[in-house]
mmCIF file of C-alpha atoms in Angstrom:
data_model
loop_
_atom_site.group_PDB
_atom_site.id
_atom_site.type_symbol
_atom_site.label_atom_id
_atom_site.label_comp_id
_atom_site.label_asym_id
_atom_site.label_seq_id
_atom_site.Cartn_x
_atom_site.Cartn_y
_atom_site.Cartn_z
ATOM 1 C CA MET A 46 -105.739 75.718 -37.531
ATOM 2 C CA ALA A 47 -105.868 78.163 -34.770
ATOM 3 C CA THR A 48 -103.213 80.431 -33.511
ATOM 4 C CA THR A 49 -101.323 79.820 -30.322
ATOM 5 C CA SER A 50 -99.380 82.436 -28.497
ATOM 6 C CA PHE A 51 -95.735 81.991 -27.827
ATOM 7 C CA SER A 52 -93.857 84.442 -25.808
ATOM 8 C CA GLY A 53 -90.189 84.759 -25.871
ATOM 9 C CA LEU A 54 -89.032 83.732 -29.282
ATOM 10 C CA GLN A 55 -92.125 84.158 -31.432
ATOM 11 C CA PHE A 56 -92.767 80.529 -31.420
ATOM 12 C CA ALA A 57 -95.967 78.802 -32.278
ATOM 13 C CA MET A 58 -96.200 75.089 -32.048
ATOM 14 C CA SER A 59 -99.106 72.770 -32.429
ATOM 15 C CA ARG A 60 -100.270 71.095 -29.276
ATOM 16 C CA SER A 61 -100.754 67.358 -29.490
ATOM 17 C CA CYS A 62 -104.195 67.540 -27.963
ATOM 18 C CA ILE A 63 -105.490 69.860 -30.667
ATOM 19 C CA PRO A 64 -105.371 69.107 -34.381
ATOM 20 C CA SER A 65 -103.169 71.562 -36.212
ATOM 21 C CA SER A 66 -106.229 72.851 -37.990
ATOM 22 C CA GLN A 67 -107.581 74.077 -34.673
ATOM 23 C CA LYS A 68 -104.813 76.082 -33.109
ATOM 24 C CA ILE A 69 -105.215 79.711 -32.565
ATOM 25 C CA ALA A 70 -103.469 82.259 -30.880
ATOM 26 C CA ASP A 71 -103.125 84.074 -27.793
ATOM 27 C CA ALA A 72 -100.051 84.811 -28.746
ATOM 28 C CA SER A 73 -98.286 87.287 -27.779
ATOM 29 C CA ALA A 74 -97.628 87.277 -31.222
ATOM 30 C CA ALA A 75 -96.664 83.947 -31.334
ATOM 31 C CA VAL A 76 -94.330 85.662 -29.803
ATOM 32 C CA LEU A 77 -92.045 86.242 -27.229
ATOM 33 C CA GLY A 78 -93.584 87.244 -24.140
ATOM 34 C CA GLY A 79 -92.652 87.477 -20.582
ATOM 35 C CA LYS A 80 -94.169 88.568 -17.331
ATOM 36 C CA SER A 81 -94.255 92.317 -17.107
ATOM 37 C CA LYS A 82 -92.153 94.007 -14.489
ATOM 38 C CA ILE A 83 -92.875 97.424 -13.060
ATOM 39 C CA GLY A 84 -89.589 99.142 -12.516
ATOM 40 C CA SER A 85 -88.356 100.225 -15.898
ATOM 41 C CA TRP A 86 -91.566 101.921 -16.907
ATOM 42 C CA ASN A 87 -92.362 104.082 -13.913
ATOM 43 C CA LYS A 88 -91.868 107.159 -16.055
ATOM 44 C CA LEU A 89 -94.608 106.046 -18.423
ATOM 45 C CA ALA A 90 -97.366 106.306 -15.867
ATOM 46 C CA SER A 91 -95.955 109.250 -13.963
ATOM 47 C CA ALA A 92 -96.217 111.312 -17.120
ATOM 48 C CA SER A 93 -99.445 109.880 -18.431
ATOM 49 C CA ASN A 94 -102.180 111.775 -16.548
ATOM 50 C CA VAL A 95 -104.670 108.961 -16.425
ATOM 51 C CA ALA A 96 -107.960 108.520 -14.640
ATOM 52 C CA SER A 97 -108.626 106.795 -11.360
ATOM 53 C CA VAL A 98 -109.070 103.063 -11.093
ATOM 54 C CA LEU A 99 -112.141 101.345 -9.747
ATOM 55 C CA PRO A 100 -111.859 98.081 -7.816
ATOM 56 C CA PHE A 101 -111.590 95.003 -9.998
ATOM 57 C CA GLN A 102 -114.983 93.442 -10.577
ATOM 58 C CA ARG A 103 -114.348 89.859 -9.500
ATOM 59 C CA GLY A 104 -117.978 88.963 -9.662
ATOM 60 C CA PHE A 105 -118.347 89.308 -13.396
ATOM 61 C CA THR A 106 -120.062 86.668 -15.469
ATOM 62 C CA SER A 107 -119.490 85.739 -19.086
ATOM 63 C CA SER A 108 -122.018 86.783 -21.686
ATOM 64 C CA SER A 109 -123.239 84.560 -24.492
ATOM 65 C CA ILE A 110 -120.027 85.308 -26.330
ATOM 66 C CA LYS A 111 -117.985 84.522 -23.247
ATOM 67 C CA SER A 112 -117.009 88.076 -22.560
ATOM 68 C CA VAL A 113 -115.697 89.611 -19.395
ATOM 69 C CA LYS A 114 -116.882 93.029 -18.324
ATOM 70 C CA SER A 115 -115.333 95.236 -15.733
ATOM 71 C CA VAL A 116 -115.053 98.960 -15.368
ATOM 72 C CA THR A 117 -111.728 100.245 -16.577
ATOM 73 C CA LYS A 118 -109.741 103.268 -15.634
ATOM 74 C CA ALA A 119 -106.099 103.253 -15.015
ATOM 75 C CA THR A 120 -104.564 105.477 -12.364
ATOM 76 C CA SER A 121 -105.145 107.615 -9.319
ATOM 77 C CA GLU A 122 -106.870 110.983 -9.218
ATOM 78 C CA SER A 123 -103.880 112.499 -7.514
ATOM 79 C CA SER A 124 -101.573 111.609 -10.386
ATOM 80 C CA ALA A 125 -104.153 112.854 -12.879
ATOM 81 C CA GLU A 126 -104.170 116.219 -11.172
ATOM 82 C CA SER A 127 -100.427 116.525 -10.784
ATOM 83 C CA ALA A 128 -98.324 118.581 -13.124
ATOM 84 C CA VAL A 129 -96.844 116.737 -16.086
ATOM 85 C CA SER A 130 -93.279 117.396 -17.112
ATOM 86 C CA GLY A 131 -91.442 116.452 -20.258
ATOM 87 C CA LEU A 132 -93.240 114.719 -23.120
ATOM 88 C CA PRO A 133 -95.972 112.561 -21.607
ATOM 89 C CA ILE A 134 -97.470 109.549 -23.324
ATOM 90 C CA ASN A 135 -101.108 110.373 -22.742
ATOM 91 C CA LEU A 136 -103.663 107.947 -24.149
ATOM 92 C CA LYS A 137 -106.483 109.043 -21.871
ATOM 93 C CA GLY A 138 -109.787 108.733 -23.712
ATOM 94 C CA LYS A 139 -108.378 106.213 -26.202
ATOM 95 C CA ARG A 140 -109.597 102.646 -26.591
ATOM 96 C CA ALA A 141 -107.358 99.717 -27.561
ATOM 97 C CA PHE A 142 -108.162 96.231 -28.814
ATOM 98 C CA ILE A 143 -105.339 93.724 -28.276
ATOM 99 C CA ALA A 144 -105.732 90.442 -30.159
ATOM 100 C CA GLY A 145 -103.819 87.564 -28.628
ATOM 101 C CA VAL A 146 -103.985 87.786 -24.824
ATOM 102 C CA ALA A 147 -104.566 84.499 -22.997
ATOM 103 C CA ASP A 148 -102.429 84.887 -19.855
ATOM 104 C CA ASP A 149 -100.257 87.408 -18.046
ATOM 105 C CA ASN A 150 -97.046 86.085 -19.506
ATOM 106 C CA GLY A 151 -96.844 87.379 -23.062
ATOM 107 C CA TYR A 152 -96.122 90.514 -24.983
ATOM 108 C CA GLY A 153 -99.830 91.091 -25.559
ATOM 109 C CA TRP A 154 -100.353 91.436 -21.818
ATOM 110 C CA ALA A 155 -97.315 93.699 -21.462
ATOM 111 C CA ILE A 156 -98.583 95.951 -24.260
ATOM 112 C CA ALA A 157 -102.015 96.096 -22.634
ATOM 113 C CA LYS A 158 -100.399 97.181 -19.358
ATOM 114 C CA SER A 159 -98.372 99.948 -20.945
ATOM 115 C CA LEU A 160 -101.389 101.241 -22.850
ATOM 116 C CA ALA A 161 -103.455 101.147 -19.650
ATOM 117 C CA ALA A 162 -100.700 102.953 -17.736
ATOM 118 C CA ALA A 163 -100.906 105.708 -20.339
ATOM 119 C CA GLY A 164 -104.677 105.970 -19.835
ATOM 120 C CA ALA A 165 -106.174 103.790 -22.573
ATOM 121 C CA GLU A 166 -109.235 101.617 -22.105
ATOM 122 C CA ILE A 167 -108.407 97.952 -22.730
ATOM 123 C CA LEU A 168 -110.328 95.373 -24.745
ATOM 124 C CA VAL A 169 -108.765 92.013 -25.539
ATOM 125 C CA GLY A 170 -109.366 89.098 -27.889
ATOM 126 C CA THR A 171 -108.568 85.648 -26.484
ATOM 127 C CA TRP A 172 -108.241 82.353 -28.344
ATOM 128 C CA VAL A 173 -111.516 80.514 -27.807
ATOM 129 C CA PRO A 174 -110.096 77.296 -26.237
ATOM 130 C CA ALA A 175 -108.125 79.406 -23.742
ATOM 131 C CA LEU A 176 -111.022 81.688 -22.852
ATOM 132 C CA ASN A 177 -112.414 79.808 -19.846
ATOM 133 C CA ILE A 178 -109.027 79.502 -18.175
ATOM 134 C CA PHE A 179 -108.236 83.170 -18.833
ATOM 135 C CA GLU A 180 -111.548 84.373 -17.437
ATOM 136 C CA SER A 181 -111.267 82.084 -14.440
ATOM 137 C CA SER A 182 -107.774 83.369 -13.693
ATOM 138 C CA LEU A 183 -109.030 86.948 -13.837
ATOM 139 C CA ARG A 184 -111.940 86.151 -11.512
ATOM 140 C CA ARG A 185 -109.767 84.363 -8.990
ATOM 141 C CA GLY A 186 -107.216 87.145 -8.881
ATOM 142 C CA LYS A 187 -104.469 84.932 -10.259
ATOM 143 C CA PHE A 188 -103.257 87.813 -12.416
ATOM 144 C CA ASP A 189 -103.584 90.496 -9.742
ATOM 145 C CA GLY A 190 -99.851 90.721 -9.170
ATOM 146 C CA SER A 191 -99.289 91.229 -12.891
ATOM 147 C CA ARG A 192 -102.084 93.794 -13.149
ATOM 148 C CA VAL A 193 -100.359 96.335 -10.890
ATOM 149 C CA LEU A 194 -99.497 99.513 -12.794
ATOM 150 C CA PRO A 195 -96.559 101.803 -11.985
ATOM 151 C CA ASP A 196 -98.694 104.108 -9.843
ATOM 152 C CA GLY A 197 -99.982 101.177 -7.758
ATOM 153 C CA SER A 198 -103.416 100.950 -9.373
ATOM 154 C CA MET A 199 -104.628 97.874 -11.228
ATOM 155 C CA MET A 200 -104.985 97.388 -14.960
ATOM 156 C CA GLU A 201 -108.613 96.703 -15.767
ATOM 157 C CA ILE A 202 -109.919 94.921 -18.849
ATOM 158 C CA THR A 203 -113.242 96.333 -19.952
ATOM 159 C CA LYS A 204 -114.205 93.326 -22.042
ATOM 160 C CA VAL A 205 -112.747 90.038 -23.241
ATOM 161 C CA TYR A 206 -113.873 88.713 -26.612
ATOM 162 C CA PRO A 207 -113.463 85.134 -27.831
ATOM 163 C CA LEU A 208 -111.365 85.208 -31.018
ATOM 164 C CA ASP A 209 -109.971 82.757 -33.542
ATOM 165 C CA ALA A 210 -108.161 84.936 -36.056
ATOM 166 C CA VAL A 211 -107.665 82.081 -38.513
ATOM 167 C CA PHE A 212 -111.289 82.442 -39.620
ATOM 168 C CA ASP A 213 -112.641 85.619 -41.212
ATOM 169 C CA ASN A 214 -116.349 84.770 -40.981
ATOM 170 C CA PRO A 215 -118.641 81.904 -39.921
ATOM 171 C CA ASP A 216 -118.839 80.455 -43.449
ATOM 172 C CA GLU A 217 -115.114 79.629 -43.295
ATOM 173 C CA VAL A 218 -115.297 77.610 -40.073
ATOM 174 C CA PRO A 219 -115.091 73.857 -40.754
ATOM 175 C CA GLU A 220 -117.538 71.489 -39.108
ATOM 176 C CA ASP A 221 -114.912 69.858 -36.902
ATOM 177 C CA ILE A 222 -114.168 73.240 -35.312
ATOM 178 C CA LYS A 223 -117.845 74.117 -34.902
ATOM 179 C CA THR A 224 -118.472 70.875 -33.053
ATOM 180 C CA ASN A 225 -115.240 70.868 -31.056
ATOM 181 C CA LYS A 226 -116.028 70.898 -27.346
ATOM 182 C CA ARG A 227 -113.341 73.533 -26.734
ATOM 183 C CA TYR A 228 -115.463 75.955 -28.764
ATOM 184 C CA ALA A 229 -118.719 74.968 -27.073
ATOM 185 C CA GLY A 230 -120.521 77.826 -25.376
ATOM 186 C CA SER A 231 -118.766 80.521 -27.387
ATOM 187 C CA SER A 232 -120.132 82.380 -30.379
ATOM 188 C CA LYS A 233 -119.278 85.306 -32.622
ATOM 189 C CA TRP A 234 -115.539 84.602 -32.502
ATOM 190 C CA THR A 235 -114.465 84.981 -36.140
ATOM 191 C CA VAL A 236 -112.628 88.177 -37.079
ATOM 192 C CA GLN A 237 -115.638 89.771 -38.775
ATOM 193 C CA GLU A 238 -117.961 88.904 -35.901
ATOM 194 C CA VAL A 239 -115.582 90.259 -33.261
ATOM 195 C CA ALA A 240 -115.168 93.531 -35.172
ATOM 196 C CA ASP A 241 -118.962 93.803 -35.433
ATOM 197 C CA SER A 242 -119.345 93.075 -31.705
ATOM 198 C CA VAL A 243 -116.793 95.743 -30.759
ATOM 199 C CA LYS A 244 -118.598 98.220 -33.000
ATOM 200 C CA GLU A 245 -121.923 97.356 -31.383
ATOM 201 C CA ASP A 246 -120.504 97.566 -27.859
ATOM 202 C CA PHE A 247 -118.239 100.610 -28.163
ATOM 203 C CA GLY A 248 -118.676 102.215 -31.574
ATOM 204 C CA SER A 249 -114.996 102.656 -32.334
ATOM 205 C CA ILE A 250 -111.417 102.057 -31.202
ATOM 206 C CA ASP A 251 -108.187 104.023 -31.524
ATOM 207 C CA ILE A 252 -105.514 101.337 -31.224
ATOM 208 C CA LEU A 253 -105.357 97.852 -32.738
ATOM 209 C CA VAL A 254 -102.688 95.356 -31.638
ATOM 210 C CA HIS A 255 -101.966 92.015 -33.325
ATOM 211 C CA SER A 256 -100.109 89.811 -30.841
ATOM 212 C CA LEU A 257 -100.657 86.316 -32.138
ATOM 213 C CA ALA A 258 -99.163 83.688 -34.423
ATOM 214 C CA ASN A 259 -98.888 79.967 -34.906
ATOM 215 C CA GLY A 260 -96.672 77.570 -36.820
ATOM 216 C CA PRO A 261 -97.739 73.950 -36.336
ATOM 217 C CA GLU A 262 -94.416 72.723 -37.755
ATOM 218 C CA VAL A 263 -92.139 75.348 -36.211
ATOM 219 C CA THR A 264 -89.663 72.715 -35.025
ATOM 220 C CA LYS A 265 -89.149 71.347 -38.533
ATOM 221 C CA PRO A 266 -86.440 72.657 -40.889
ATOM 222 C CA LEU A 267 -87.902 74.445 -43.897
ATOM 223 C CA LEU A 268 -86.904 71.590 -46.204
ATOM 224 C CA GLU A 269 -88.988 69.224 -44.087
ATOM 225 C CA THR A 270 -91.994 71.527 -43.763
ATOM 226 C CA SER A 271 -95.193 70.384 -45.471
ATOM 227 C CA ARG A 272 -97.245 72.619 -47.724
ATOM 228 C CA ASN A 273 -100.086 72.578 -45.217
ATOM 229 C CA GLY A 274 -97.756 73.444 -42.353
ATOM 230 C CA TYR A 275 -96.181 76.306 -44.297
ATOM 231 C CA LEU A 276 -99.510 77.764 -45.374
ATOM 232 C CA ALA A 277 -100.900 77.377 -41.859
ATOM 233 C CA ALA A 278 -98.010 79.471 -40.498
ATOM 234 C CA ILE A 279 -98.648 82.173 -43.099
ATOM 235 C CA SER A 280 -102.392 82.145 -42.414
ATOM 236 C CA ALA A 281 -102.164 82.379 -38.632
ATOM 237 C CA SER A 282 -99.110 84.607 -38.329
ATOM 238 C CA SER A 283 -99.390 86.958 -41.314
ATOM 239 C CA TYR A 284 -102.743 86.987 -43.033
ATOM 240 C CA SER A 285 -104.489 87.123 -39.676
ATOM 241 C CA TYR A 286 -103.095 90.660 -39.337
ATOM 242 C CA VAL A 287 -104.335 91.664 -42.792
ATOM 243 C CA SER A 288 -107.761 90.310 -41.898
ATOM 244 C CA LEU A 289 -107.782 91.964 -38.480
ATOM 245 C CA LEU A 290 -106.939 95.396 -39.894
ATOM 246 C CA LYS A 291 -109.327 94.944 -42.817
ATOM 247 C CA HIS A 292 -112.296 94.274 -40.558
ATOM 248 C CA PHE A 293 -111.408 96.759 -37.813
ATOM 249 C CA LEU A 294 -110.403 99.587 -40.153
ATOM 250 C CA PRO A 295 -113.965 100.977 -40.475
ATOM 251 C CA ILE A 296 -114.153 101.431 -36.684
ATOM 252 C CA LEU A 297 -110.600 102.714 -36.177
ATOM 253 C CA ASN A 298 -110.764 106.437 -35.536
ATOM 254 C CA PRO A 299 -108.738 108.541 -37.991
ATOM 255 C CA GLY A 300 -105.271 109.187 -36.586
ATOM 256 C CA GLY A 301 -105.275 105.825 -34.849
ATOM 257 C CA SER A 302 -102.513 103.243 -34.698
ATOM 258 C CA SER A 303 -102.160 99.570 -35.580
ATOM 259 C CA ILE A 304 -99.242 97.498 -34.268
ATOM 260 C CA SER A 305 -98.048 93.923 -34.763
ATOM 261 C CA LEU A 306 -95.137 91.865 -33.447
ATOM 262 C CA THR A 307 -92.415 90.339 -35.602
ATOM 263 C CA TYR A 308 -89.034 88.670 -35.152
ATOM 264 C CA ILE A 309 -85.527 88.985 -36.600
ATOM 265 C CA ALA A 310 -85.889 85.551 -38.264
ATOM 266 C CA SER A 311 -87.735 87.450 -40.999
ATOM 267 C CA GLU A 312 -84.376 88.683 -42.302
ATOM 268 C CA ARG A 313 -81.701 86.584 -40.605
ATOM 269 C CA ILE A 314 -81.204 82.833 -40.383
ATOM 270 C CA ILE A 315 -82.324 81.480 -36.999
ATOM 271 C CA PRO A 316 -81.823 77.689 -36.970
ATOM 272 C CA GLY A 317 -84.677 76.046 -35.113
ATOM 273 C CA TYR A 318 -87.232 78.671 -36.080
ATOM 274 C CA GLY A 319 -88.771 76.652 -38.877
ATOM 275 C CA GLY A 320 -92.045 75.429 -40.271
ATOM 276 C CA GLY A 321 -92.427 78.528 -42.425
ATOM 277 C CA MET A 322 -92.442 80.900 -39.453
ATOM 278 C CA SER A 323 -89.482 82.913 -40.762
ATOM 279 C CA SER A 324 -91.359 83.330 -44.050
ATOM 280 C CA ALA A 325 -94.501 84.328 -42.159
ATOM 281 C CA LYS A 326 -92.628 87.056 -40.291
ATOM 282 C CA ALA A 327 -91.078 88.313 -43.536
ATOM 283 C CA ALA A 328 -94.570 88.493 -45.036
ATOM 284 C CA LEU A 329 -95.842 90.320 -41.956
ATOM 285 C CA GLU A 330 -93.146 92.983 -42.312
ATOM 286 C CA SER A 331 -93.801 93.404 -46.019
ATOM 287 C CA ASP A 332 -97.536 93.661 -45.357
ATOM 288 C CA THR A 333 -96.843 96.289 -42.701
ATOM 289 C CA ARG A 334 -95.438 98.604 -45.347
ATOM 290 C CA VAL A 335 -98.288 98.044 -47.806
ATOM 291 C CA LEU A 336 -100.940 98.341 -45.090
ATOM 292 C CA ALA A 337 -99.325 101.557 -43.872
ATOM 293 C CA PHE A 338 -99.917 103.053 -47.309
ATOM 294 C CA GLU A 339 -103.443 101.747 -47.769
ATOM 295 C CA ALA A 340 -104.720 102.372 -44.233
ATOM 296 C CA GLY A 341 -102.926 105.707 -44.112
ATOM 297 C CA ARG A 342 -104.571 106.925 -47.296
ATOM 298 C CA LYS A 343 -107.995 105.551 -46.390
ATOM 299 C CA ARG A 344 -108.311 106.556 -42.731
ATOM 300 C CA LYS A 345 -105.039 108.157 -41.622
ATOM 301 C CA ILE A 346 -104.128 105.045 -39.640
ATOM 302 C CA ARG A 347 -100.459 104.416 -38.814
ATOM 303 C CA VAL A 348 -99.252 100.828 -39.200
ATOM 304 C CA ASN A 349 -96.024 99.612 -37.604
ATOM 305 C CA THR A 350 -94.491 96.393 -36.319
ATOM 306 C CA ILE A 351 -92.147 95.734 -33.391
ATOM 307 C CA SER A 352 -89.303 93.248 -33.843
ATOM 308 C CA ALA A 353 -88.762 92.031 -30.300
ATOM 309 C CA GLY A 354 -85.735 90.158 -29.037
ATOM 310 C CA PRO A 355 -85.809 86.843 -27.154
ATOM 311 C CA LEU A 356 -87.551 86.929 -23.825
ATOM 312 C CA ARG A 357 -88.125 84.281 -21.162
ATOM 313 C CA SER A 358 -91.677 83.006 -20.831
ATOM 314 C CA ARG A 359 -93.486 79.819 -19.937
ATOM 315 C CA ALA A 360 -94.430 79.067 -23.528
ATOM 316 C CA ALA A 361 -90.942 79.674 -24.872
ATOM 317 C CA LYS A 362 -89.336 77.657 -22.077
ATOM 318 C CA ALA A 363 -91.490 74.688 -22.990
ATOM 319 C CA ILE A 364 -89.875 74.633 -26.407
ATOM 320 C CA GLY A 365 -86.387 74.547 -24.897
ATOM 321 C CA PHE A 366 -84.879 77.047 -27.348
ATOM 322 C CA ILE A 367 -85.345 80.330 -25.559
ATOM 323 C CA ASP A 368 -82.560 80.027 -22.984
ATOM 324 C CA MET A 369 -79.948 79.635 -25.714
ATOM 325 C CA MET A 370 -81.225 82.704 -27.556
ATOM 326 C CA ILE A 371 -81.253 84.785 -24.400
ATOM 327 C CA ASP A 372 -77.690 83.716 -23.603
ATOM 328 C CA TYR A 373 -76.634 84.526 -27.159
ATOM 329 C CA SER A 374 -78.237 87.968 -26.941
ATOM 330 C CA LEU A 375 -76.591 88.715 -23.594
ATOM 331 C CA ALA A 376 -73.198 87.804 -25.029
ATOM 332 C CA ASN A 377 -73.517 89.596 -28.350
ATOM 333 C CA ALA A 378 -75.981 92.509 -28.184
ATOM 334 C CA PRO A 379 -74.642 96.056 -27.725
ATOM 335 C CA LEU A 380 -76.709 96.328 -24.541
ATOM 336 C CA GLN A 381 -75.774 93.377 -22.350
ATOM 337 C CA LYS A 382 -78.967 92.940 -20.376
ATOM 338 C CA GLU A 383 -81.997 90.703 -20.518
ATOM 339 C CA LEU A 384 -84.911 92.177 -22.428
ATOM 340 C CA SER A 385 -88.055 92.761 -20.381
ATOM 341 C CA ALA A 386 -91.628 92.529 -21.609
ATOM 342 C CA GLU A 387 -92.474 96.042 -20.453
ATOM 343 C CA GLU A 388 -89.769 97.470 -22.718
ATOM 344 C CA VAL A 389 -91.727 96.111 -25.665
ATOM 345 C CA GLY A 390 -94.970 97.323 -24.073
ATOM 346 C CA ASN A 391 -93.569 100.821 -23.691
ATOM 347 C CA ALA A 392 -92.401 100.870 -27.307
ATOM 348 C CA ALA A 393 -95.951 99.960 -28.347
ATOM 349 C CA ALA A 394 -97.371 102.747 -26.172
ATOM 350 C CA PHE A 395 -95.027 105.202 -27.882
ATOM 351 C CA LEU A 396 -96.054 104.018 -31.357
ATOM 352 C CA ALA A 397 -99.712 104.326 -30.379
ATOM 353 C CA SER A 398 -99.260 107.858 -29.044
ATOM 354 C CA PRO A 399 -99.246 111.269 -30.738
ATOM 355 C CA LEU A 400 -95.478 111.337 -30.152
ATOM 356 C CA ALA A 401 -95.210 108.903 -33.082
ATOM 357 C CA SER A 402 -97.650 110.793 -35.308
ATOM 358 C CA ALA A 403 -95.265 110.792 -38.299
ATOM 359 C CA ILE A 404 -94.077 107.184 -37.925
ATOM 360 C CA THR A 405 -95.695 104.528 -40.095
ATOM 361 C CA GLY A 406 -94.654 101.564 -42.208
ATOM 362 C CA THR A 407 -91.651 100.840 -40.014
ATOM 363 C CA VAL A 408 -90.087 97.891 -38.217
ATOM 364 C CA LEU A 409 -89.046 99.051 -34.742
ATOM 365 C CA TYR A 410 -86.352 96.855 -33.202
ATOM 366 C CA VAL A 411 -86.679 96.368 -29.454
ATOM 367 C CA ASP A 412 -83.911 93.827 -28.897
ATOM 368 C CA ASN A 413 -81.038 95.570 -27.080
ATOM 369 C CA GLY A 414 -79.507 96.245 -30.500
ATOM 370 C CA LEU A 415 -78.908 92.602 -31.423
ATOM 371 C CA ASN A 416 -80.269 93.244 -34.926
ATOM 372 C CA ALA A 417 -77.321 95.545 -35.651
ATOM 373 C CA MET A 418 -74.668 92.885 -35.111
ATOM 374 C CA GLY A 419 -72.964 91.242 -38.072
ATOM 375 C CA VAL A 420 -71.043 88.597 -36.115
ATOM 376 C CA GLY A 421 -71.301 86.800 -32.809
ATOM 377 C CA VAL A 422 -68.537 88.370 -30.739
ATOM 378 C CA ASP A 423 -68.625 85.439 -28.315
ATOM 379 C CA SER A 424 -67.108 83.227 -31.011
ATOM 380 C CA PRO A 425 -63.682 81.757 -30.123
ATOM 381 C CA ILE A 426 -62.344 83.294 -33.311
ATOM 382 C CA PHE A 427 -62.474 86.700 -31.615
ATOM 383 C CA LYS A 428 -60.795 85.592 -28.390
ATOM 384 C CA ASP A 429 -57.706 87.733 -29.015
ATOM 385 C CA LEU A 430 -59.672 90.907 -29.741
ATOM 386 C CA ASP A 431 -60.194 93.493 -27.034
ATOM 387 C CA ILE A 432 -63.994 93.492 -27.153
ATOM 388 C CA PRO A 433 -65.669 95.872 -24.689
ATOM 389 C CA LYS A 434 -67.721 94.297 -21.931
ATOM 390 C CA ASP A 435 -70.553 95.768 -19.920
ATOM 391 C CA GLN A 436 -68.935 97.263 -16.812
ATOM 392 C CA HIS A 437 -72.181 97.873 -14.927
#
């Protein structure tokens, strides 16, 4: 079972063309993603003091592990030399590994952009079956519009690693996956092997992001979910984070940050979000607290998770559930506006920065405040109440 990224509502469904045992994630954390916009995060880059960008290397070729190399820097010299006011998010000199990026449409991509805008070097892990398409799209410039940073420069990805976070090491990979043609030509893609490759290539990282999940039976009510489907959701959506942090912890520089993505279904009933995915997100949040203690004591690493609200994306639209959740959020959240991917990306950049140096073990809600609501104020039962509306 491999993880598959779902933007928007943290969905992860099995695709009919791939056995459920083979799905892995881009994920934006099986999660809600959406194409990043530029406007709302101009302040991030203007205060970030980052280095100049070099032209995108379109002529790159994949290595034996299907990697993509291109020189990465993130902004213009002029902005780097300008005076910084306020409290800048400055990640210049930091290196981030984002697991679960397979297109420009998910939260993983949005987080990568915000980290790059703040000056970080970007490495990504992409689900093996999606790797060729992702690399091809990068080469062809298909993502160029989405790579534009607030200062006008382009986000660069230093290296792309093939990754299937369902498997910790080669011994765990079943024969049907090893011989699957979608994995042909790729190697060193288990969690342990990717961590070793990053260590060999770069020595260390400062930021680790888990933006992937999968629930092969997500459309099934919990009472109709099979044991295998339930355990697959836990494995891909929760334990994959434990494994990722376990294997990357030795190369995470002390004082670094690790971030995952969760969803409100971990603590509230969301009909339609089934197959054990709500349980997987609850486990992820519980693990965040325990990992914050263990990683904090061992290497001074901060561990947090972002609970993102519903967001429109291609993957979520395909499920047909996301539009209803967005409409519900617009009608009931304290902030009556549609959530944007870059708002989640900016929250991740904050958590990864020194500005959040005392924050660990927390669930940060980035959902326009929907998590705070106890009732749906759009219900007819409240029709006679004078409920404030957004006037802007």
